[in-house]
Short mmCIF file of C-alpha atoms in Angstrom, two decimals:
data_model
loop_
_atom_site.label_atom_id
_atom_site.label_comp_id
_atom_site.label_asym_id
_atom_site.label_seq_id
_atom_site.Cartn_x
_atom_site.Cartn_y
_atom_site.Cartn_z
CA GLY A 24 7.59 5.49 -63.71
CA SER A 25 3.72 5.15 -63.16
CA SER A 26 2.27 6.19 -59.86
CA ILE A 27 1.61 3.54 -57.39
CA ASN A 28 -0.86 3.76 -54.42
CA ARG A 29 -1.56 0.56 -52.45
CA ILE A 30 -1.15 -0.82 -48.97
CA ILE A 31 0.78 -4.05 -48.27
CA TYR A 32 0.90 -5.34 -44.61
CA GLY A 33 0.37 -1.81 -43.28
CA ILE A 34 3.00 -0.12 -45.48
CA ILE A 35 1.63 2.54 -47.93
CA ILE A 36 3.56 2.82 -51.27
CA THR A 37 2.82 6.20 -52.57
CA ASN A 38 4.76 7.60 -55.71
CA ASN A 39 7.79 5.24 -55.16
CA PHE A 40 7.92 6.37 -51.45
CA TRP A 41 7.64 3.75 -48.60
CA ARG A 42 5.62 5.04 -45.51
CA LEU A 43 4.21 3.15 -42.55
CA GLU A 44 0.52 3.35 -42.05
CA MET A 45 -0.79 4.76 -38.71
CA LYS A 46 -2.65 1.95 -37.25
CA ILE A 47 -5.76 2.61 -35.08
CA ASP A 48 -8.04 -0.16 -34.09
CA LEU A 49 -11.93 -0.66 -33.22
CA ILE A 50 -12.30 -1.25 -29.39
CA LYS A 51 -13.10 -4.91 -29.24
CA GLU A 52 -15.11 -5.07 -25.89
CA SER A 53 -16.26 -1.62 -24.47
CA TYR A 54 -18.79 -0.30 -21.98
CA VAL A 55 -20.39 2.96 -21.79
CA ASN A 56 -21.52 4.39 -18.41
CA ILE A 57 -25.16 5.34 -18.85
CA SER A 58 -25.82 6.38 -15.29
CA GLY A 59 -25.51 9.97 -16.25
CA ASN A 60 -22.65 10.61 -14.00
CA ILE A 61 -19.52 12.46 -15.08
CA TYR A 62 -16.11 12.23 -13.55
CA ASP A 63 -13.10 14.32 -13.78
CA SER A 64 -10.34 12.99 -16.18
CA ASP A 65 -8.02 11.68 -13.48
CA PHE A 66 -10.73 10.04 -11.37
CA ILE A 67 -10.19 6.31 -11.76
CA ASN A 68 -8.06 4.81 -14.52
CA LEU A 69 -8.71 0.99 -13.93
CA ALA A 70 -11.65 -1.03 -12.99
CA ASN A 71 -12.89 -4.55 -12.96
CA ILE A 72 -16.03 -5.70 -15.04
CA LYS A 73 -17.50 -8.87 -14.35
CA ASP A 74 -20.78 -10.29 -15.77
CA GLY A 75 -21.29 -6.99 -17.77
CA LYS A 76 -21.28 -4.91 -14.22
CA ILE A 77 -18.53 -2.74 -12.50
CA ASN A 78 -17.08 -4.85 -9.97
CA PHE A 79 -14.63 -3.21 -7.31
CA ASP A 80 -14.16 -5.92 -4.66
CA GLU A 81 -11.91 -6.37 -1.65
CA ASN A 82 -8.83 -5.91 -3.70
CA THR A 83 -9.70 -2.21 -4.22
CA LEU A 84 -8.20 -0.38 -1.21
CA PHE A 85 -8.27 3.12 -2.42
CA LEU A 86 -12.18 3.25 -2.43
CA SER A 87 -14.46 3.09 0.77
CA GLU A 88 -17.07 0.33 1.00
CA SER A 89 -19.77 2.89 0.41
CA LYS A 90 -18.00 4.41 -2.53
CA LYS A 91 -17.46 0.95 -4.02
CA LYS A 92 -21.18 0.10 -3.60
CA LYS A 93 -22.29 3.40 -5.28
CA LEU A 94 -19.83 2.82 -8.40
CA ASN A 95 -20.73 -0.83 -8.76
CA GLU A 96 -24.49 0.27 -8.91
CA GLN A 97 -24.11 2.36 -11.93
CA PRO A 98 -25.36 0.76 -15.15
CA ILE A 99 -22.96 0.26 -18.17
CA LYS A 100 -23.79 -0.85 -21.71
CA LYS A 101 -21.72 -3.21 -23.83
CA ASN A 102 -20.51 -2.31 -27.12
CA LEU A 103 -18.36 -4.70 -29.49
CA GLU A 104 -16.04 -3.70 -32.14
CA CYS A 105 -16.64 0.01 -32.21
CA ILE A 106 -15.37 3.58 -31.94
CA TYR A 107 -16.79 6.59 -30.48
CA VAL A 108 -16.62 10.04 -31.83
CA PHE A 109 -17.46 12.88 -29.33
CA ASP A 110 -18.23 16.52 -29.12
CA CYS A 111 -17.14 18.18 -25.99
CA ASN A 112 -18.23 21.73 -25.84
CA GLY A 113 -17.39 22.22 -29.50
CA SER A 114 -14.12 20.20 -29.63
CA TYR A 115 -14.47 17.03 -31.76
CA GLY A 116 -12.42 13.98 -31.09
CA LEU A 117 -12.01 10.16 -31.56
CA VAL A 118 -12.01 7.39 -28.84
CA ALA A 119 -10.46 4.13 -30.02
CA SER A 120 -7.93 1.45 -29.65
CA LEU A 121 -4.28 2.37 -30.11
CA PRO A 122 -1.92 -0.53 -30.68
CA ILE A 123 0.96 -0.16 -28.13
CA GLN A 124 3.42 -0.89 -31.00
CA GLU A 125 2.97 2.42 -32.43
CA TYR A 126 4.36 4.08 -29.33
CA VAL A 127 7.02 1.48 -29.03
CA ASN A 128 8.20 2.28 -32.78
CA GLU A 129 8.13 6.07 -31.60
CA ARG A 130 5.53 7.04 -34.11
CA ILE A 131 3.57 8.45 -30.99
CA LYS A 132 6.18 10.97 -29.50
CA CYS A 133 6.53 11.59 -25.81
CA HIS A 134 7.70 14.71 -24.03
CA GLU A 135 7.53 14.16 -20.42
CA LEU A 136 9.74 12.46 -17.92
CA ILE A 137 8.67 8.90 -16.88
CA LEU A 138 8.94 8.16 -13.10
CA PRO A 139 9.78 4.48 -12.32
CA ASP A 140 7.89 4.35 -8.96
CA THR A 141 4.59 5.33 -10.75
CA VAL A 142 5.24 2.94 -13.54
CA GLN A 143 5.82 0.12 -10.85
CA GLY A 144 2.62 0.90 -9.25
CA MET A 145 0.68 0.88 -12.47
CA ILE A 146 2.32 -2.51 -13.72
CA ALA A 147 0.93 -4.08 -10.47
CA ASN A 148 -2.36 -2.54 -10.80
CA SER A 149 -2.98 -3.69 -14.54
CA HIS A 150 -2.86 -7.26 -13.30
CA ILE A 151 -5.41 -6.69 -10.52
CA TYR A 152 -7.92 -4.97 -12.95
CA ASN A 153 -9.24 -5.88 -16.38
CA SER A 154 -10.56 -2.67 -17.89
CA GLU A 155 -9.37 0.67 -18.51
CA THR A 156 -11.79 3.56 -17.69
CA ALA A 157 -9.85 6.58 -18.93
CA PRO A 158 -8.20 7.19 -22.20
CA VAL A 159 -4.78 8.40 -22.79
CA LEU A 160 -4.77 11.76 -24.87
CA VAL A 161 -3.02 11.72 -28.10
CA THR A 162 -2.79 14.72 -30.43
CA HIS A 163 -1.95 15.44 -34.11
CA LYS A 164 -1.42 18.04 -36.56
CA LYS A 165 -3.74 16.87 -39.14
CA LYS A 166 -7.05 18.60 -39.19
CA ILE A 167 -9.97 15.90 -39.49
CA ASP A 168 -13.68 16.95 -39.78
CA LEU A 169 -15.24 14.47 -37.52
CA LYS A 170 -18.36 16.49 -37.30
CA LYS A 171 -19.26 15.61 -40.74
CA PHE A 172 -19.51 11.96 -39.70
CA ILE A 173 -21.94 12.85 -36.94
CA THR A 174 -24.09 15.23 -39.10
CA ALA A 175 -24.37 12.21 -41.74
CA GLU A 176 -26.26 10.51 -38.78
CA LYS A 177 -24.71 7.02 -39.51
CA PHE A 178 -23.79 6.30 -35.86
CA THR A 179 -25.35 3.33 -34.10
CA ASN A 180 -25.96 4.85 -30.83
CA LYS A 181 -25.73 8.48 -29.18
CA TYR A 182 -25.24 9.26 -25.58
CA GLU A 183 -25.63 12.55 -24.18
CA TYR A 184 -24.31 13.94 -20.88
CA GLN A 185 -23.66 17.34 -19.49
CA ASN A 186 -20.85 19.10 -21.77
CA ILE A 187 -20.02 15.99 -23.81
CA THR A 188 -22.09 13.90 -26.45
CA LEU A 189 -20.75 10.44 -27.71
CA PHE A 190 -21.53 8.85 -31.04
CA GLU A 191 -20.98 5.10 -31.38
CA PHE A 192 -19.83 3.87 -34.95
CA VAL A 193 -19.41 0.19 -36.16
CA GLY A 194 -18.54 -1.53 -39.32
CA ASP A 195 -17.91 0.31 -42.47
CA GLU A 196 -18.98 3.71 -40.92
CA ALA A 197 -16.36 3.13 -38.19
CA LYS A 198 -13.61 2.04 -40.85
CA LYS A 199 -14.36 5.14 -42.96
CA ILE A 200 -13.46 7.28 -39.72
CA LEU A 201 -10.21 5.41 -39.01
CA GLU A 202 -9.05 5.73 -42.56
CA GLN A 203 -8.93 9.54 -41.97
CA TYR A 204 -5.87 8.79 -39.80
CA ASP A 205 -3.95 6.42 -42.05
CA ASP A 206 -1.72 9.19 -43.66
CA ILE A 207 -0.64 10.66 -40.14
CA GLU A 208 3.11 9.91 -39.60
CA THR A 209 3.41 11.26 -36.14
CA MET A 210 1.31 11.79 -33.16
CA TYR A 211 1.81 13.19 -29.65
CA VAL A 212 1.28 12.09 -26.11
CA ALA A 213 -0.66 14.97 -24.50
CA ASP A 214 -1.64 13.14 -21.34
CA GLY A 215 -0.90 9.48 -20.15
CA HIS A 216 2.87 9.16 -20.54
CA HIS A 217 3.11 6.69 -17.71
CA ARG A 218 0.04 4.62 -18.89
CA LEU A 219 1.67 4.24 -22.22
CA TYR A 220 4.93 3.28 -21.07
CA THR A 221 3.41 0.77 -18.69
CA THR A 222 1.21 -0.59 -21.27
CA SER A 223 4.42 -1.09 -23.50
CA MET A 224 6.06 -3.41 -20.58
CA VAL A 225 3.04 -5.66 -19.92
CA GLN A 226 3.37 -8.45 -22.58
CA ASN A 227 -0.26 -9.61 -22.52
CA LYS A 228 -1.68 -6.11 -23.12
CA LYS A 229 -1.29 -5.21 -26.96
CA ASN A 230 -3.65 -1.95 -27.12
CA ILE A 231 -4.52 1.02 -25.02
CA LEU A 232 -7.65 3.08 -24.91
CA THR A 233 -6.98 6.28 -26.37
CA CYS A 234 -8.56 9.75 -27.06
CA PHE A 235 -7.48 11.51 -30.28
CA LEU A 236 -7.69 15.17 -30.59
CA GLY A 237 -6.34 17.36 -33.31
CA PHE A 238 -4.33 20.36 -32.69
CA SER A 239 -7.23 22.54 -33.91
CA GLU A 240 -9.16 21.13 -31.34
CA ILE A 241 -7.05 21.58 -28.16
CA GLN A 242 -5.43 24.08 -26.12
CA ILE A 243 -2.54 23.92 -23.85
CA LEU A 244 -2.83 25.65 -20.59
CA PRO A 245 -0.03 26.58 -18.03
CA ILE A 246 0.41 24.57 -14.78
CA ASN A 247 1.30 26.71 -12.07
CA ARG A 248 2.94 25.97 -8.71
CA VAL A 249 2.64 26.60 -4.99
CA ILE A 250 5.59 26.14 -2.53
CA LYS A 251 3.97 25.18 0.74
CA ASN A 252 5.23 26.28 4.23
CA VAL A 253 7.82 29.00 3.20
CA ASP A 254 8.42 31.29 6.42
CA ALA A 255 8.95 34.89 5.88
CA SER A 256 12.77 34.65 6.49
CA SER A 257 13.28 32.00 3.81
CA PHE A 258 11.19 33.95 1.11
CA GLU A 259 13.48 36.92 1.87
CA LYS A 260 16.56 34.97 1.18
CA ALA A 261 15.01 33.44 -1.92
CA LYS A 262 13.97 37.05 -3.07
CA ASN A 263 17.48 38.61 -2.64
CA PHE A 264 18.73 35.92 -4.62
CA MET A 265 16.24 36.51 -7.54
CA VAL A 266 16.88 40.19 -7.24
CA ASN A 267 20.88 39.88 -7.60
CA MET A 268 20.95 36.72 -9.94
CA LEU A 269 17.80 36.86 -12.16
CA GLY A 270 16.21 40.27 -11.98
CA ILE A 271 12.66 41.27 -10.82
CA SER A 272 10.16 43.98 -12.07
CA THR A 273 6.60 44.79 -10.79
CA ASP A 274 5.12 46.55 -14.05
CA GLU A 275 5.03 44.11 -16.84
CA GLU A 276 2.58 41.50 -17.94
CA LEU A 277 3.50 37.83 -17.50
CA SER A 278 4.78 36.49 -20.67
CA LYS A 279 7.26 33.89 -21.67
CA GLY A 280 10.45 33.77 -20.09
CA TYR A 281 9.03 35.14 -16.74
CA VAL A 282 7.36 33.91 -13.80
CA ARG A 283 4.98 35.66 -11.43
CA ILE A 284 5.82 35.24 -7.68
CA THR A 285 2.95 36.02 -5.11
CA TYR A 286 3.88 35.80 -1.31
CA GLN A 287 1.39 37.32 1.06
CA ASP A 288 1.11 41.04 -0.18
CA ASP A 289 4.13 40.96 -2.35
CA SER A 290 3.86 40.19 -6.14
CA PHE A 291 6.64 40.64 -8.80
CA LEU A 292 7.85 39.05 -12.13
CA VAL A 293 11.05 37.19 -12.32
CA LYS A 294 13.03 37.07 -15.39
CA LEU A 295 14.36 33.55 -16.09
CA LYS A 296 18.00 33.43 -17.09
CA VAL A 297 18.75 32.29 -20.81
CA VAL A 298 20.71 28.99 -20.65
CA GLU A 299 23.11 28.21 -23.62
CA GLY A 300 21.83 25.33 -25.52
CA ASP A 301 18.57 24.37 -27.47
CA LEU A 302 14.92 25.05 -26.79
CA PHE A 303 14.76 22.49 -24.14
CA TRP A 304 17.14 24.27 -21.81
CA ASN A 305 15.12 27.35 -22.26
CA ASN A 306 11.76 25.84 -21.58
CA ASP A 307 10.13 27.97 -18.88
CA VAL A 308 9.06 25.04 -16.63
CA TYR A 309 12.47 23.50 -16.79
CA ARG A 310 13.93 26.90 -15.62
CA LEU A 311 11.41 27.60 -13.04
CA ASN A 312 12.43 24.24 -11.42
CA THR A 313 16.14 24.67 -11.77
CA GLN A 314 16.53 28.55 -11.12
CA ILE A 315 13.74 29.28 -8.80
CA ILE A 316 12.48 26.22 -6.89
CA SER A 317 15.53 24.48 -6.61
CA THR A 318 18.22 27.24 -6.53
CA ALA A 319 16.64 30.35 -5.07
CA PHE A 320 14.28 28.39 -2.63
CA ARG A 321 16.53 25.53 -2.10
CA ILE A 322 13.98 22.95 -2.51
CA LEU A 323 15.15 19.57 -3.96
CA ASN A 324 12.31 17.48 -2.63
CA PHE A 325 9.03 18.57 -4.57
CA SER A 326 6.76 16.87 -2.36
CA ASN A 327 6.14 20.42 -0.91
CA VAL A 328 5.28 21.67 -4.25
CA GLU A 329 1.40 21.61 -5.25
CA TYR A 330 0.48 21.82 -9.01
CA VAL A 331 -2.38 24.20 -9.92
CA MET A 332 -4.08 23.92 -13.36
CA GLN A 333 -4.76 27.25 -14.85
CA TYR A 334 -8.58 26.77 -14.78
CA ASP A 335 -8.34 26.42 -10.86
CA LEU A 336 -5.84 29.37 -10.45
CA GLU A 337 -8.56 31.98 -9.39
CA ASN A 338 -10.00 29.73 -6.94
CA LYS A 339 -6.44 28.92 -5.62
CA LYS A 340 -5.72 32.65 -5.26
CA LYS A 341 -8.69 33.07 -2.81
CA ASN A 342 -7.54 30.41 -0.75
CA LEU A 343 -3.61 30.73 -0.45
CA ASP A 344 -2.24 30.09 2.96
CA SER A 345 0.05 32.87 4.70
CA LYS A 346 3.07 30.66 3.83
CA ASP A 347 2.15 29.66 0.31
CA VAL A 348 4.25 31.11 -2.57
CA LEU A 349 2.38 31.05 -5.78
CA LEU A 350 4.47 30.69 -8.89
CA GLU A 351 2.62 31.49 -12.07
CA VAL A 352 3.89 30.72 -15.64
CA THR A 353 2.71 30.82 -19.23
CA ALA A 354 1.90 27.97 -21.53
CA LEU A 355 3.82 26.21 -24.39
CA SER A 356 2.50 27.07 -27.74
CA LEU A 357 1.29 24.05 -29.73
CA GLU A 358 4.19 24.65 -32.27
CA GLU A 359 6.92 24.67 -29.32
CA PHE A 360 5.30 21.44 -27.99
CA SER A 361 5.62 19.66 -31.28
CA GLU A 362 9.18 20.96 -31.95
CA LEU A 363 10.33 19.96 -28.40
CA SER A 364 8.67 16.46 -28.94
CA ASP A 365 10.11 16.03 -32.44
CA SER A 366 13.75 16.84 -31.21
CA GLY A 367 13.32 14.04 -28.51
CA CYS A 368 13.31 16.61 -25.65
CA ILE A 369 11.98 15.21 -22.18
CA LEU A 370 10.43 17.91 -19.91
CA PRO A 371 9.79 17.80 -16.38
CA PRO A 372 6.47 16.23 -14.88
CA LYS A 373 3.48 18.58 -15.10
CA SER A 374 4.81 20.73 -17.87
CA THR A 375 1.68 20.86 -20.05
CA CYS A 376 -2.12 20.83 -19.40
CA PHE A 377 -4.04 20.06 -22.43
CA VAL A 378 -7.96 20.84 -22.60
CA PRO A 379 -10.48 19.59 -23.22
CA LYS A 380 -9.96 16.40 -20.91
CA PHE A 381 -11.90 13.26 -21.70
CA PRO A 382 -13.87 12.19 -18.68
CA SER A 383 -12.90 9.18 -16.70
CA PHE A 384 -15.43 6.34 -15.83
CA LEU A 385 -17.37 7.06 -19.11
CA ILE A 386 -15.98 4.72 -21.59
CA PHE A 387 -14.41 1.23 -20.36
CA ASN A 388 -12.16 -0.73 -22.48
CA LYS A 389 -12.23 -4.37 -21.17
CA TYR A 390 -8.69 -5.60 -21.97
CA ARG A 391 -8.56 -8.96 -20.10
#
């Protein structure tokens, strides 16, 4: 009847209940780009590092020779057996190594559709390159005070860039930070579904570079859509369908359950139809795709659909083509997001946009 609290082979026994320990590792061999350059989160996911230097060679076909030369000349600093805590505009997170088994065991919950063609291309690339250059983004409900570890100033190195500062931790100080994550039972994929799935299929790659951010440190922004090359006649047919089958209005604020549609000088709200079923079927992005894009506009091939992040929306509005149809939606709440993920719902691609996004080409994880 006495209280038991110990760890055996990654299993925590607490008060006679068994619970698997969340496993997060040190990054065995990492590099930090010390050139001072900062790149968008989806700039480049993989690279080659040879003799401590970036080495894009003739196998890299998506970069010009001048671009490869410029990137290859950027200096990087090698760090062994470490983790990184970062401050990105006041949001604090961790960059470390996630054993892919945590994802395979479904302790890292996913919520977005995996596309086979994308995975196939990523598997091929994983054998060409030897280093990850952009972490997947995983989020969790537990509030962890990472700022206190920075304030204690027991980090090994500090790297300062525009809008983001990295703090490298090694040894016991790194282990103290990782221990904060031990009792988390479930985490959620925010960005990097395809990279996680690909890693789970590559037998000689057991870990993946991961950025961990708590719910208190992130936001979900909407991802809006633009349908390209819609002529006036096609738009009128689609609008008539929406008037008769869904209902439109012009004097309300955009809110959950509605889509704002803008075409040339015409702008109105469409009320999405409630579908019998659970929360997934009434997710706004799913209903936008099925009720408006596929049914009203009769578009089944989404290659003509452009995705617009909320932070790019105002700029996009200024540059809309006369044949562009802008579709604006609201974002999922973090509570809806976790509820959908916990219940195993798989949403359409580009359903969520999490911020902040960790830059690409800043931390490299050499995995082979």
